[in-house]
PDB file of C-alpha atoms in Angstrom:
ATOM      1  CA  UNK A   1      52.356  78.662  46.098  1.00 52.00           C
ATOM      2  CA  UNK A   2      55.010  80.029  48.089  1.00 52.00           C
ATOM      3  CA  UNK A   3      58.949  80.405  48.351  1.00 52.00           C
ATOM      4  CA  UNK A   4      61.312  81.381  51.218  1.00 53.00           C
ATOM      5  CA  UNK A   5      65.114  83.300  50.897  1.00 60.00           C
ATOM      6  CA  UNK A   6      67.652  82.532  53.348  1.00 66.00           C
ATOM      7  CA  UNK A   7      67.167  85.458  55.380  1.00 77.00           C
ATOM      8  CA  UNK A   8      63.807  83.934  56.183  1.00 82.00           C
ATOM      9  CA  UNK A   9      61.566  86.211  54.079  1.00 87.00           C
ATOM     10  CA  UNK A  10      59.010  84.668  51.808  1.00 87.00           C
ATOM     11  CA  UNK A  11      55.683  85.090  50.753  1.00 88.00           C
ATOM     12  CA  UNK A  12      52.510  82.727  49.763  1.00 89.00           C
ATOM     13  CA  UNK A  13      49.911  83.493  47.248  1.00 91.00           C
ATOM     14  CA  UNK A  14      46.086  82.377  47.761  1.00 93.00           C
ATOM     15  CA  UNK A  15      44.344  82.728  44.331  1.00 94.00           C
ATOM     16  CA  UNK A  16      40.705  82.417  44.575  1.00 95.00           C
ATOM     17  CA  UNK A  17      38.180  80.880  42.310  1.00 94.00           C
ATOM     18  CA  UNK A  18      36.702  82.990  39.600  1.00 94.00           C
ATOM     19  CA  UNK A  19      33.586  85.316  41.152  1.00 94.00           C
ATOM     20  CA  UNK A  20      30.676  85.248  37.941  1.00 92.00           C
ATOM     21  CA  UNK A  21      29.241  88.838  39.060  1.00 94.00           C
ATOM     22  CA  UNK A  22      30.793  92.337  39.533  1.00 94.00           C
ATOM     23  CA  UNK A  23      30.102  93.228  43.206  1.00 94.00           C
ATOM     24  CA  UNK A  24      31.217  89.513  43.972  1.00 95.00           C
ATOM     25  CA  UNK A  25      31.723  89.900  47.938  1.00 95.00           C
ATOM     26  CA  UNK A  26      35.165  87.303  48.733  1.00 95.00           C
ATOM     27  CA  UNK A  27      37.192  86.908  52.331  1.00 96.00           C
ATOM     28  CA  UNK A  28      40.582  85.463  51.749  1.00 95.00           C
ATOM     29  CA  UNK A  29      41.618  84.366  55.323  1.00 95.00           C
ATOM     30  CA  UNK A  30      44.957  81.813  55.921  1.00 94.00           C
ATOM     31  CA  UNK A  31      45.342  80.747  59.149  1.00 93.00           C
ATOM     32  CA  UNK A  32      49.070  79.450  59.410  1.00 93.00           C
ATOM     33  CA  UNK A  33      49.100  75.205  61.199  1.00 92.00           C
ATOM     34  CA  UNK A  34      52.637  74.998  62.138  1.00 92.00           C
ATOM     35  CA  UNK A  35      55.533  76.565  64.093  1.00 92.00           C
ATOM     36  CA  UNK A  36      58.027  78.996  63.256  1.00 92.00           C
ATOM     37  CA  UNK A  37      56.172  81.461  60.282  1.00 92.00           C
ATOM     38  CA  UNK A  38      54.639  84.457  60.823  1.00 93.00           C
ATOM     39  CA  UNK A  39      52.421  86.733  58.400  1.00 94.00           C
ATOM     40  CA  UNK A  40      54.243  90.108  58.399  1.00 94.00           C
ATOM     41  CA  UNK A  41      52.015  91.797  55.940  1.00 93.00           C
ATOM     42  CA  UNK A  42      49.879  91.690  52.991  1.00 94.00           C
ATOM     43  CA  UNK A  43      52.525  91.922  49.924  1.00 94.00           C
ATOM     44  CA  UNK A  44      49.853  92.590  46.426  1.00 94.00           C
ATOM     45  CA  UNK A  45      46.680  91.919  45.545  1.00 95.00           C
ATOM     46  CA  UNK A  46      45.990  91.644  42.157  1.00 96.00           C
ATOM     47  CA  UNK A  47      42.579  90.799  40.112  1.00 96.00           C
ATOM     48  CA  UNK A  48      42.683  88.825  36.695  1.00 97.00           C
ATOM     49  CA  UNK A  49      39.911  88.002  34.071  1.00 96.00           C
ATOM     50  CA  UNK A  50      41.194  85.288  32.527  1.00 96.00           C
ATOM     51  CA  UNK A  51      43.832  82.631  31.807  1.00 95.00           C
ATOM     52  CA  UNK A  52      45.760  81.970  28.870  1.00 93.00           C
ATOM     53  CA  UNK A  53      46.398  78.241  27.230  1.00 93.00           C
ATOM     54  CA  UNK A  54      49.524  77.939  29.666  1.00 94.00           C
ATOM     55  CA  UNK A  55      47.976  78.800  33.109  1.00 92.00           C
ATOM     56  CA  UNK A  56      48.953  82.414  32.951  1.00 94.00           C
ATOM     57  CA  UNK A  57      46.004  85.416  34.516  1.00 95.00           C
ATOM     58  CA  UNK A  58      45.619  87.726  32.559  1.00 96.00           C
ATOM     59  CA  UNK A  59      42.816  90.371  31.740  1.00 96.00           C
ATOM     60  CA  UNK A  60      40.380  89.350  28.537  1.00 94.00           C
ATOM     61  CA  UNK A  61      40.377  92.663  26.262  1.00 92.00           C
ATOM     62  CA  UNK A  62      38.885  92.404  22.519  1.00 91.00           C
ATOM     63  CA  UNK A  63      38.549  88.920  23.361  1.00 91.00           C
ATOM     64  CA  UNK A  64      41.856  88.093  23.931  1.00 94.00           C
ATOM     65  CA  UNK A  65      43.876  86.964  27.191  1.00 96.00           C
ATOM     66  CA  UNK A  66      46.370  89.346  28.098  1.00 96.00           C
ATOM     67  CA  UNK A  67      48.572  88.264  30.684  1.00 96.00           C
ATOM     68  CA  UNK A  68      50.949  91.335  31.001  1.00 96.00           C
ATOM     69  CA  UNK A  69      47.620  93.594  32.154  1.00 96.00           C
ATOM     70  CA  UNK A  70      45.731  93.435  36.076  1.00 96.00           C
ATOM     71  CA  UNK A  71      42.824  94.554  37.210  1.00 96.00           C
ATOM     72  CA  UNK A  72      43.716  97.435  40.541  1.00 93.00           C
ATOM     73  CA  UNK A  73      42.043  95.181  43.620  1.00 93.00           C
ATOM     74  CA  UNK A  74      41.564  97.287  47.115  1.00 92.00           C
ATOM     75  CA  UNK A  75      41.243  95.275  50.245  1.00 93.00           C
ATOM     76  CA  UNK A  76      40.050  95.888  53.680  1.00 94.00           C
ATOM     77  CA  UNK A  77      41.164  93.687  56.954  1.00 93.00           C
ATOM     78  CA  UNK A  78      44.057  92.490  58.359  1.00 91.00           C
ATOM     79  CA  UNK A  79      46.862  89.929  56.486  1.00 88.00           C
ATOM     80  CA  UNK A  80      44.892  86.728  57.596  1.00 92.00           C
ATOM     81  CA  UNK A  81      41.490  88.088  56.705  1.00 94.00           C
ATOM     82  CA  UNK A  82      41.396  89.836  53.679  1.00 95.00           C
ATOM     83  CA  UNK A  83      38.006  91.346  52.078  1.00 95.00           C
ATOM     84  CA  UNK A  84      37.831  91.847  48.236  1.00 94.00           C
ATOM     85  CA  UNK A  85      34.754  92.991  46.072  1.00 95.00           C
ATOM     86  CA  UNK A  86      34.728  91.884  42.234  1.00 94.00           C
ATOM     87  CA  UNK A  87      34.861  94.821  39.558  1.00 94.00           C
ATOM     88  CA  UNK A  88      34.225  92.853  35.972  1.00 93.00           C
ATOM     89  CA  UNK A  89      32.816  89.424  35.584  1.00 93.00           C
ATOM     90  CA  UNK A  90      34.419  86.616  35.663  1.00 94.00           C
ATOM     91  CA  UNK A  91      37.394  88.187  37.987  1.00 95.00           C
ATOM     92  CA  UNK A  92      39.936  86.370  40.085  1.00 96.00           C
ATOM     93  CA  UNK A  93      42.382  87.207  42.734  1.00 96.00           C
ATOM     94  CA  UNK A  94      45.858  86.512  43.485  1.00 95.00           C
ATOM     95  CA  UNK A  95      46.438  87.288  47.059  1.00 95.00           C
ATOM     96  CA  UNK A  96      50.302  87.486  48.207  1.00 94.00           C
ATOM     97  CA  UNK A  97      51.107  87.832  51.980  1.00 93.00           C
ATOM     98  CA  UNK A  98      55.082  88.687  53.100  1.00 93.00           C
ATOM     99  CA  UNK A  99      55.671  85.873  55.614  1.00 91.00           C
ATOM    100  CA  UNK A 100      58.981  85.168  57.907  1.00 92.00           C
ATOM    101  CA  UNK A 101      60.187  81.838  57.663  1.00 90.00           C
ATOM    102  CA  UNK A 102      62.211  80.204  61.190  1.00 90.00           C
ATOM    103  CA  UNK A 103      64.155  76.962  61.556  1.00 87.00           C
ATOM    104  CA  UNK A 104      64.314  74.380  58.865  1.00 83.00           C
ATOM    105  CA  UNK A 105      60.458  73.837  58.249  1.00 84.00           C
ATOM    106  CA  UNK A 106      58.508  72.287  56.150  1.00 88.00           C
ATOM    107  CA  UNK A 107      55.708  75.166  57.448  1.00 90.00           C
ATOM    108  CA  UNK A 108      51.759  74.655  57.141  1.00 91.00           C
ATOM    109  CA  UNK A 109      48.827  76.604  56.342  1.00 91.00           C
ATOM    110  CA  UNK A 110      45.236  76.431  55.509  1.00 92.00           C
ATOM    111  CA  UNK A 111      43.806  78.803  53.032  1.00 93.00           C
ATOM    112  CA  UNK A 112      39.920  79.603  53.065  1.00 95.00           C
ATOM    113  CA  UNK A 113      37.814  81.594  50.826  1.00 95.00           C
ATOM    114  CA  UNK A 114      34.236  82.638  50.975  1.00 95.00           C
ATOM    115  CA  UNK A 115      33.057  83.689  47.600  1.00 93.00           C
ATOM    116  CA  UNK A 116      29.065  84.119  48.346  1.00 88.00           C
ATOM    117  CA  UNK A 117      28.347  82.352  50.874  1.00 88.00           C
ATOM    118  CA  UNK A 118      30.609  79.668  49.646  1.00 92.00           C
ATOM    119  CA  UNK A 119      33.429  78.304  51.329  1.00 94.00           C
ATOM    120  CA  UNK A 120      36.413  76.689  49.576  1.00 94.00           C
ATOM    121  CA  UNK A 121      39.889  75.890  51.657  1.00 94.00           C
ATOM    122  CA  UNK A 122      42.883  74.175  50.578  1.00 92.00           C
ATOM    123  CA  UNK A 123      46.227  72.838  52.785  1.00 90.00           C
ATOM    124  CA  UNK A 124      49.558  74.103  51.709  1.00 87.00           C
ATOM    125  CA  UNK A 125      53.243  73.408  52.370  1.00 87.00           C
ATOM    126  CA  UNK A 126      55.908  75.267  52.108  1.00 83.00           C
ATOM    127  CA  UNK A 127      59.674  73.246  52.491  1.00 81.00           C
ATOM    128  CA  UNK A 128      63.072  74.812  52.349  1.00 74.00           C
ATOM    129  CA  UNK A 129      65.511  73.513  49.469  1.00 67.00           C
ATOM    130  CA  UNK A 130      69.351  74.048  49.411  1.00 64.00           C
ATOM    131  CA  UNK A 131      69.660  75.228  45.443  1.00 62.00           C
ATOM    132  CA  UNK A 132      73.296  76.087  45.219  1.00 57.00           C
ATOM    133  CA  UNK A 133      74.799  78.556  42.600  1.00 54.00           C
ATOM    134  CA  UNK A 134      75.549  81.813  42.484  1.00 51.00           C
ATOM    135  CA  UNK A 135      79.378  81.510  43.624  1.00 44.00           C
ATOM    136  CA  UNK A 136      82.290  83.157  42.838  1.00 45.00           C
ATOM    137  CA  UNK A 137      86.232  82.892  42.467  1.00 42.00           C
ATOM    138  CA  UNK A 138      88.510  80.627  41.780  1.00 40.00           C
ATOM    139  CA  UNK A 139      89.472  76.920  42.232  1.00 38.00           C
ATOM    140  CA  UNK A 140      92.672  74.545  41.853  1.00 40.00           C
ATOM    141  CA  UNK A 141      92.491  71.329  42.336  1.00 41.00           C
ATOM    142  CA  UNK A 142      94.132  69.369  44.496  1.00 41.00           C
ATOM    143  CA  UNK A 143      96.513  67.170  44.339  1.00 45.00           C
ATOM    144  CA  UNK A 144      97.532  68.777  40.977  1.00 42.00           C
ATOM    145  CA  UNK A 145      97.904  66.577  37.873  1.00 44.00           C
ATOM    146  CA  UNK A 146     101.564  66.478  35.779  1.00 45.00           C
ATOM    147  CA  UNK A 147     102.587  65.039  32.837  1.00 50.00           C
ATOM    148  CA  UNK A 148     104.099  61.080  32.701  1.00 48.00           C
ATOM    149  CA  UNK A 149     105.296  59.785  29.948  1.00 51.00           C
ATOM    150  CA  UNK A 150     106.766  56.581  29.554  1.00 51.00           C
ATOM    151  CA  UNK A 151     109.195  54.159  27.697  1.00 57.00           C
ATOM    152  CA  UNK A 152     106.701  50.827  28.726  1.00 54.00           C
ATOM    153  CA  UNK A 153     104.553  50.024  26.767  1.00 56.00           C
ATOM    154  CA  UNK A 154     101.008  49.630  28.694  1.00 54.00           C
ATOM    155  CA  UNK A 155      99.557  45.648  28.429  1.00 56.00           C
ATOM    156  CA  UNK A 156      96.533  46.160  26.308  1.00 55.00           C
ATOM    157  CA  UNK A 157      93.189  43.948  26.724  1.00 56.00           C
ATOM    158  CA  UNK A 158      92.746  40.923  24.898  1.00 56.00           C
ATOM    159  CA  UNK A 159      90.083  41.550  22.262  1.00 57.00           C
ATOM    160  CA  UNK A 160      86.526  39.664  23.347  1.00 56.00           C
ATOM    161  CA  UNK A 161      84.487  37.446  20.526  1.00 53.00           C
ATOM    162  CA  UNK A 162      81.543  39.539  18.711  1.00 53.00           C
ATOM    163  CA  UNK A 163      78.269  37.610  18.399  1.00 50.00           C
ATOM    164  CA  UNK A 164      77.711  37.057  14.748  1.00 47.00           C
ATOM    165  CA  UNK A 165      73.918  36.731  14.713  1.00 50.00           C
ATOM    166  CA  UNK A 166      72.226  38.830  12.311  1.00 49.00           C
ATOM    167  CA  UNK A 167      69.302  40.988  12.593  1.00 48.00           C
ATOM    168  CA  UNK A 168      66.132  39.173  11.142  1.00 50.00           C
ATOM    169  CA  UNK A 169      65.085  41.288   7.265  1.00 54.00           C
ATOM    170  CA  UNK A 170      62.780  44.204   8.454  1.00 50.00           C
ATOM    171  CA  UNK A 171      59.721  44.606   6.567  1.00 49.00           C
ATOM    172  CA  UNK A 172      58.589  47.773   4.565  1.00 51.00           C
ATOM    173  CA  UNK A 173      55.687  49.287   5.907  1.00 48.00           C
ATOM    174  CA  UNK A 174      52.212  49.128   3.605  1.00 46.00           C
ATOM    175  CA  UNK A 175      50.676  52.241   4.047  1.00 48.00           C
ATOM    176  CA  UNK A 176      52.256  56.076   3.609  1.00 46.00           C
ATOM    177  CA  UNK A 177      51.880  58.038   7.220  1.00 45.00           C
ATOM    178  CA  UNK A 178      49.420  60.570   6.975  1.00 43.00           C
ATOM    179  CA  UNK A 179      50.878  63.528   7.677  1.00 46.00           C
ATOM    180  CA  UNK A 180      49.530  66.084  11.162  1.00 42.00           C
ATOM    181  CA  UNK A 181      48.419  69.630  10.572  1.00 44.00           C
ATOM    182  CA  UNK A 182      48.343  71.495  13.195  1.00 43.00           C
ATOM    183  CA  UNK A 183      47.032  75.204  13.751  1.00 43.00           C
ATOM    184  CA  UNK A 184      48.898  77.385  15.871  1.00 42.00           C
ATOM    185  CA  UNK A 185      47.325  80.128  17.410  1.00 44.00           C
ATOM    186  CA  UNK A 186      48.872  82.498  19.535  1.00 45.00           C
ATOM    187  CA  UNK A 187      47.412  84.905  22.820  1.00 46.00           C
ATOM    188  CA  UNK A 188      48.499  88.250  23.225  1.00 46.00           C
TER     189      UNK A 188
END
């Protein structure tokens, strides 16, 4: 993921895959594959237990997701190479670096982590859109309308024929629909 502001400044977040063990060794390194971005810095990095039923990290507590609590992460290296060590089970990272956008992009990096031994890396893109919004004031419009009004009366349209076929009978259904219960369960 990643996003970029008009002043250039942006970020992009790595998450890595879930590490089974506590004292789960990981090296988050991107390595950026076009012109005109720069890593200025390493922006949060954040450690997660779980994931709710929409996508959202969150830490599992009493068995339940919650995705408004993190797990404190401390990392070692530089912004392309950073070193994590897993402090629960089952923990995740979300790894956002500060980046400096130039020209019009789209801008290209490669994302690689090492979880045990393990190497997984993924491509990523990260393109410029022109949103709009956020302006102020006030507008006229131009030429301005007036009133007209006017003695002659306008020509109206001759009416057109209707087609006077009729829908065929519709049948009544045989059989009652059976009616959907459905259990809603909510996550903290």
């Amino acid at each position: 993921m990643g996003a970029g502001d008009k002043d250039g400044s942006g970020f992009v977040t790595i998450r890595t895959p879930a590490a089974k063990d506590t004292g789960t060794a990981m090296v988050v390194a991107d390595r950026l594959t076009s012109p005109g971005q720069t890593i200025t810095g390493v922006s949060s990095v954040v450690g997660f237990s779980c994931v709710d039923t929409w996508g959202l990290a969150g830490v599992l507590t009493a068995g339940t997701c919650d995705t408004t609590a993190t797990i404190a992460a401390t990392w070692t290296g530089t912004p392309q190479s950073v070193s994590l060590v897993t402090t629960v089970p089952d923990e995740f990272f979300l790894v956002t670096l500060s980046m400096q956008f130039q020209g019009a992009g789209p801008w290209t990096d490669t994302a690689k982590v090492t979880v045990a031994g393990q190497s997984f890396e993924t491509s990523a893109t990260v393109t410029a859109y022109e949103a709009g919004g956020g302006a102020t004031g006030t507008t006229s419009q131009s030429p301005t309308p007036s009133a007209t009004t006017s003695d002659t009366p306008s020509p109206s349209p001759a009416p057109r024929p209707r087609p006077t076929a009729t829908p065929p009978p519709m049948s009544k259904p045989t059989a009652a629909p059976t009616p959907v219960k459905r259990k809603v369960v909510q996550s903290g």
